[in-house]
Amino acid sequence: MNHPLHAYLREEVLPGPFCPGCGNGLVLGALVRAIARAGHADLRKFAFVSGIGCAAWIPSPHLRADSLHVAHGRAIPTAIGVKLRRPDLNVVVVGGDGDIAGIGGNHLVHAARRNADIVVVMVNNLVYGMTGGQVGPTTPHGLPTSTTPYGNPEAPMDAAAVVAAAGANYAARWTVAHPRRLEEALHTALGKTGFRFVEALSQCPARVGGRLKMEPAVFLNWLKEWSVPLGEADRDATGDRFTVGEYTNRDRPGLVETLAGLRPKGGRDERG
Ligand code: SF4
């Protein structure tokens, strides 16, 4: 008997490249369930783009879809190019916090400002996981990493808040310990236009859990227990806890609609 999500997955690649207990499989599951709920029987109307990092392996090789694996931090501009050439496709970027908010942070901000019509799924495992667990832009203050063994001395970047402030139509953050909420956010994002950003805090047993002496299940519980709903969050009181929920949900014209409005409605195209 086939798995209900068989049509979306390349089962021949399993077991996948992730470490045992990694949260990336939970993100993959939530994404595929959201796509199925949105009414897509297969992935023919999708193009996935990813850069470098563990999370970049979520769409390729796992999804039975067209996907592009590009340079570190460059998934977003590539995805915008795909979307402008093929506006009929759902273009989805999947990447880690180092790829999306660190190396590609400038692209993230300007894609949100342009309200570019793509979905970005940022899997935040709190560090640069694939390259050894170095401190990253979203590493919580005080968390020990391979490059900050006495704890991260810096404040983390709140990527969902940055994206919302820059002009995105949708920004939300959940953890892999909130699988239904995460699926719901992805489903909402898929149903909208403009720039849509869903951050999934995820456990990295290999690079973070080992250092904190947390087994994967303990790590998963910690993500949930350390989360606080956005409406209840008082930054001063919650300190470095993870705020979860919708940062913005609006319907400004996306980049595709904005550019279509520039085309001449009739008569000669002045561009020749
Ligand atoms: S290094 Fe961390 S994020 Fe990467 S596959 Fe292993 S557990 Fe997952």
Short mmCIF file of C-alpha atoms and ligand atoms in Angstrom, two decimals:
data_model
loop_
_atom_site.label_atom_id
_atom_site.label_comp_id
_atom_site.label_asym_id
_atom_site.label_seq_id
_atom_site.Cartn_x
_atom_site.Cartn_y
_atom_site.Cartn_z
CA MET A 1 0.00 0.00 0.00
CA ASN A 2 1.31 3.42 -0.91
CA HIS A 3 1.85 6.12 1.68
CA PRO A 4 -0.73 8.95 1.28
CA LEU A 5 2.08 11.35 0.40
CA HIS A 6 3.71 8.94 -2.06
CA ALA A 7 2.97 11.19 -5.05
CA TYR A 8 5.20 13.94 -3.64
CA LEU A 9 8.23 11.99 -2.42
CA ARG A 10 11.12 10.22 -4.12
CA GLU A 11 11.13 7.17 -1.90
CA GLU A 12 14.10 5.76 -3.78
CA VAL A 13 16.39 8.31 -2.05
CA LEU A 14 15.47 7.10 1.45
CA PRO A 15 17.07 6.84 3.93
CA GLY A 16 17.83 10.52 3.45
CA PRO A 17 20.97 12.47 4.27
CA PHE A 18 19.87 13.81 7.68
CA CYS A 19 21.33 12.75 11.03
CA PRO A 20 19.10 10.53 13.22
CA GLY A 21 16.64 12.70 15.17
CA CYS A 22 17.05 15.76 12.91
CA GLY A 23 13.99 18.02 12.63
CA ASN A 24 14.33 18.44 8.85
CA GLY A 25 12.07 15.44 8.21
CA LEU A 26 9.33 17.08 10.30
CA VAL A 27 9.57 20.22 8.16
CA LEU A 28 9.41 18.10 5.00
CA GLY A 29 6.30 16.35 6.34
CA ALA A 30 4.56 19.62 7.26
CA LEU A 31 5.39 21.14 3.86
CA VAL A 32 4.08 18.17 1.89
CA ARG A 33 0.90 17.93 3.98
CA ALA A 34 0.28 21.66 3.42
CA ILE A 35 0.74 21.22 -0.34
CA ALA A 36 -1.68 18.26 -0.34
CA ARG A 37 -4.22 20.27 1.68
CA ALA A 38 -3.92 23.09 -0.84
CA GLY A 39 -5.32 20.67 -3.42
CA HIS A 40 -2.22 19.78 -5.43
CA ALA A 41 -2.31 16.10 -6.37
CA ASP A 42 1.34 16.27 -7.44
CA LEU A 43 4.17 18.84 -7.68
CA ARG A 44 3.96 19.66 -11.39
CA LYS A 45 2.96 23.25 -10.62
CA PHE A 46 5.89 23.76 -8.23
CA ALA A 47 9.54 24.72 -8.55
CA PHE A 48 11.76 24.42 -5.47
CA VAL A 49 14.99 26.31 -4.99
CA SER A 50 17.59 25.78 -2.30
CA GLY A 51 21.12 26.95 -1.53
CA ILE A 52 23.68 25.24 0.70
CA GLY A 53 23.13 23.63 4.08
CA CYS A 54 21.31 20.70 5.68
CA ALA A 55 17.84 22.19 5.16
CA ALA A 56 18.64 22.78 1.49
CA TRP A 57 18.46 18.99 1.11
CA ILE A 58 14.78 18.97 2.04
CA PRO A 59 13.42 19.66 -1.48
CA SER A 60 16.17 17.96 -3.42
CA PRO A 61 16.43 15.03 -3.49
CA HIS A 62 13.27 14.26 -1.47
CA LEU A 63 10.53 15.94 -3.51
CA ARG A 64 9.27 14.53 -6.80
CA ALA A 65 9.51 17.99 -8.36
CA ASP A 66 11.65 20.32 -10.41
CA SER A 67 14.26 21.78 -8.09
CA LEU A 68 17.34 23.95 -8.34
CA HIS A 69 20.26 23.62 -5.93
CA VAL A 70 22.27 26.86 -6.17
CA ALA A 71 25.13 28.70 -4.47
CA HIS A 72 25.13 29.48 -0.75
CA GLY A 73 22.74 32.32 0.06
CA ARG A 74 21.55 32.71 -3.53
CA ALA A 75 18.33 30.69 -3.50
CA ILE A 76 16.06 33.74 -3.16
CA PRO A 77 17.28 35.73 -6.20
CA THR A 78 17.24 32.53 -8.26
CA ALA A 79 13.68 31.82 -7.14
CA ILE A 80 12.59 35.35 -8.05
CA GLY A 81 14.02 34.83 -11.53
CA VAL A 82 12.11 31.55 -11.89
CA LYS A 83 8.87 33.18 -10.71
CA LEU A 84 9.16 36.17 -13.07
CA ARG A 85 9.80 33.83 -16.02
CA ARG A 86 7.10 31.33 -14.98
CA PRO A 87 4.48 33.19 -12.90
CA ASP A 88 2.17 30.17 -13.26
CA LEU A 89 4.42 28.13 -10.92
CA ASN A 90 4.43 28.04 -7.14
CA VAL A 91 8.05 28.84 -6.37
CA VAL A 92 9.26 27.72 -2.95
CA VAL A 93 12.68 28.28 -1.38
CA VAL A 94 13.76 25.97 1.43
CA GLY A 95 16.94 26.70 3.36
CA GLY A 96 18.56 27.03 6.74
CA ASP A 97 19.06 30.12 8.87
CA GLY A 98 22.71 30.40 7.82
CA ASP A 99 21.77 30.26 4.14
CA ILE A 100 18.68 32.48 4.26
CA ALA A 101 19.30 34.97 7.10
CA GLY A 102 23.12 34.86 7.20
CA ILE A 103 24.86 34.48 3.83
CA GLY A 104 21.67 35.44 1.92
CA GLY A 105 20.35 37.99 4.44
CA ASN A 106 20.54 40.91 2.04
CA HIS A 107 18.47 39.02 -0.54
CA LEU A 108 15.93 38.13 2.15
CA VAL A 109 15.33 41.75 3.14
CA HIS A 110 15.03 43.03 -0.43
CA ALA A 111 12.79 40.17 -1.59
CA ALA A 112 10.46 41.08 1.30
CA ARG A 113 10.66 44.78 0.38
CA ARG A 114 9.76 43.93 -3.22
CA ASN A 115 7.03 41.58 -1.97
CA ALA A 116 8.39 39.07 -4.50
CA ASP A 117 5.88 36.28 -5.12
CA ILE A 118 7.73 33.37 -3.58
CA VAL A 119 7.41 31.28 -0.42
CA VAL A 120 10.53 31.03 1.74
CA VAL A 121 10.70 28.23 4.31
CA MET A 122 13.58 28.93 6.68
CA VAL A 123 14.56 26.01 8.88
CA ASN A 124 16.25 27.55 11.90
CA ASN A 125 18.48 24.99 13.63
CA LEU A 126 20.18 27.84 15.56
CA VAL A 127 23.67 27.32 14.02
CA TYR A 128 25.52 26.64 10.77
CA GLY A 129 24.84 22.91 11.08
CA MET A 130 26.34 21.31 8.00
CA THR A 131 29.71 23.02 8.36
CA GLY A 132 30.31 22.22 12.03
CA GLY A 133 27.88 24.08 14.29
CA GLN A 134 29.35 27.57 14.09
CA VAL A 135 27.49 30.57 15.54
CA GLY A 136 24.95 32.05 13.12
CA PRO A 137 22.73 35.12 12.92
CA THR A 138 19.84 33.42 14.74
CA THR A 139 21.87 31.69 17.45
CA PRO A 140 20.30 32.58 20.81
CA HIS A 141 22.33 34.78 23.14
CA GLY A 142 24.40 32.60 25.44
CA LEU A 143 24.11 29.37 23.40
CA PRO A 144 27.49 27.64 23.17
CA THR A 145 28.58 26.77 19.62
CA SER A 146 31.78 25.47 18.04
CA THR A 147 33.00 29.06 17.51
CA THR A 148 31.53 30.50 20.73
CA PRO A 149 32.34 27.80 23.31
CA TYR A 150 31.59 30.18 26.19
CA GLY A 151 28.21 31.12 24.73
CA ASN A 152 27.10 33.42 21.90
CA PRO A 153 27.86 36.96 23.10
CA GLU A 154 25.57 38.56 20.47
CA ALA A 155 21.82 39.12 20.24
CA PRO A 156 20.05 36.98 17.60
CA MET A 157 18.29 38.34 14.53
CA ASP A 158 14.48 38.05 14.61
CA ALA A 159 14.13 37.12 10.92
CA ALA A 160 10.30 36.94 10.89
CA ALA A 161 10.08 40.46 12.38
CA VAL A 162 12.65 41.80 9.91
CA VAL A 163 10.77 40.32 6.94
CA ALA A 164 7.43 41.66 8.21
CA ALA A 165 8.89 45.14 8.69
CA ALA A 166 10.48 45.06 5.22
CA GLY A 167 7.10 44.60 3.50
CA ALA A 168 6.30 40.89 3.17
CA ASN A 169 2.68 39.80 2.86
CA TYR A 170 3.15 36.95 5.32
CA ALA A 171 5.60 36.06 8.06
CA ALA A 172 5.21 33.39 10.72
CA ARG A 173 7.37 31.35 13.05
CA TRP A 174 6.65 27.97 14.62
CA THR A 175 8.76 25.07 15.77
CA VAL A 176 8.82 21.46 14.61
CA ALA A 177 7.27 20.68 17.99
CA HIS A 178 4.14 22.48 16.68
CA PRO A 179 3.62 20.35 13.54
CA ARG A 180 -0.03 21.31 12.98
CA ARG A 181 0.62 25.03 13.48
CA LEU A 182 3.59 24.80 11.14
CA GLU A 183 1.51 23.00 8.51
CA GLU A 184 -1.25 25.62 8.89
CA ALA A 185 1.25 28.46 8.39
CA LEU A 186 2.66 26.77 5.27
CA HIS A 187 -0.86 26.22 3.96
CA THR A 188 -1.71 29.89 4.53
CA ALA A 189 1.52 30.96 2.85
CA LEU A 190 0.83 28.78 -0.20
CA GLY A 191 -2.61 30.35 -0.60
CA LYS A 192 -1.35 33.92 -0.81
CA THR A 193 0.63 36.07 -3.25
CA GLY A 194 3.57 38.36 -2.51
CA PHE A 195 6.48 37.43 -0.27
CA ARG A 196 5.65 34.73 2.27
CA PHE A 197 8.07 33.63 4.98
CA VAL A 198 7.64 30.68 7.32
CA GLU A 199 10.34 29.99 9.88
CA ALA A 200 10.51 26.56 11.46
CA LEU A 201 12.70 26.25 14.54
CA SER A 202 14.15 22.76 14.35
CA GLN A 203 16.31 20.52 16.48
CA CYS A 204 19.86 19.72 15.39
CA PRO A 205 20.91 16.80 17.58
CA ALA A 206 24.35 16.60 15.94
CA ARG A 207 25.61 20.18 16.31
CA VAL A 208 23.50 21.65 19.12
CA GLY A 209 21.96 18.74 20.99
CA GLY A 210 25.30 17.04 21.56
CA ARG A 211 26.81 20.23 22.97
CA LEU A 212 23.81 20.80 25.26
CA LYS A 213 23.64 17.09 26.20
CA MET A 214 20.05 16.89 24.86
CA GLU A 215 18.66 13.78 23.19
CA PRO A 216 16.44 14.54 20.14
CA ALA A 217 13.18 14.04 22.09
CA VAL A 218 14.40 16.28 24.91
CA PHE A 219 15.48 18.87 22.33
CA LEU A 220 12.00 18.75 20.74
CA ASN A 221 10.35 19.35 24.12
CA TRP A 222 12.78 22.16 24.86
CA LEU A 223 11.79 23.94 21.62
CA LYS A 224 8.14 23.77 22.67
CA GLU A 225 8.68 24.72 26.29
CA TRP A 226 10.94 27.62 25.34
CA SER A 227 8.34 29.04 22.89
CA VAL A 228 5.94 31.79 23.79
CA PRO A 229 2.98 32.96 21.64
CA LEU A 230 3.60 36.29 19.97
CA GLY A 231 0.59 38.00 21.56
CA GLU A 232 1.74 37.04 25.03
CA ALA A 233 5.36 37.90 24.50
CA ASP A 234 6.87 40.71 26.45
CA ARG A 235 10.42 41.03 25.14
CA ASP A 236 11.74 42.21 28.49
CA ALA A 237 10.04 39.41 30.38
CA THR A 238 10.63 36.60 27.89
CA GLY A 239 14.30 37.34 27.27
CA ASP A 240 15.72 34.95 24.73
CA ARG A 241 12.66 32.69 24.46
CA PHE A 242 11.29 31.88 20.98
CA THR A 243 8.26 33.92 19.98
CA VAL A 244 5.89 31.91 17.77
CA GLY A 245 2.88 32.91 15.70
CA GLU A 246 1.98 35.16 12.77
CA TYR A 247 4.06 38.31 12.49
CA THR A 248 2.08 39.67 9.55
CA ASN A 249 -0.70 38.51 7.23
CA ARG A 250 -1.76 41.08 4.62
CA ASP A 251 -2.50 41.34 0.91
CA ARG A 252 -0.41 44.07 -0.69
CA PRO A 253 0.21 43.70 -4.46
CA GLY A 254 3.05 41.28 -5.11
CA LEU A 255 5.95 41.86 -7.50
CA VAL A 256 4.33 39.92 -10.37
CA GLU A 257 1.18 42.07 -10.20
CA THR A 258 3.22 45.26 -9.83
CA LEU A 259 5.33 44.49 -12.91
CA ALA A 260 2.27 43.42 -14.93
CA GLY A 261 0.84 46.89 -14.24
CA LEU A 262 3.79 48.44 -16.08
CA ARG A 263 2.89 46.78 -19.40
CA PRO A 264 1.09 48.99 -21.92
CA LYS A 265 -2.66 48.33 -21.86
CA GLY A 266 -2.98 48.96 -25.64
CA GLY A 267 -1.17 50.62 -28.48
CA ARG A 268 2.51 50.43 -29.23
CA ASP A 269 4.99 49.21 -26.64
CA GLU A 270 7.32 52.21 -26.25
CA ARG A 271 10.20 49.81 -25.64
CA GLY A 272 10.01 48.82 -29.32
S1 SF4 B 1 23.83 18.55 11.28
FE1 SF4 B 1 21.97 19.04 12.42
S2 SF4 B 1 20.58 20.04 10.94
FE2 SF4 B 1 22.20 18.96 9.80
S3 SF4 B 1 21.32 16.95 9.31
FE3 SF4 B 1 22.51 16.72 11.21
S4 SF4 B 1 21.01 17.06 12.85
FE4 SF4 B 1 20.10 17.83 10.97
#
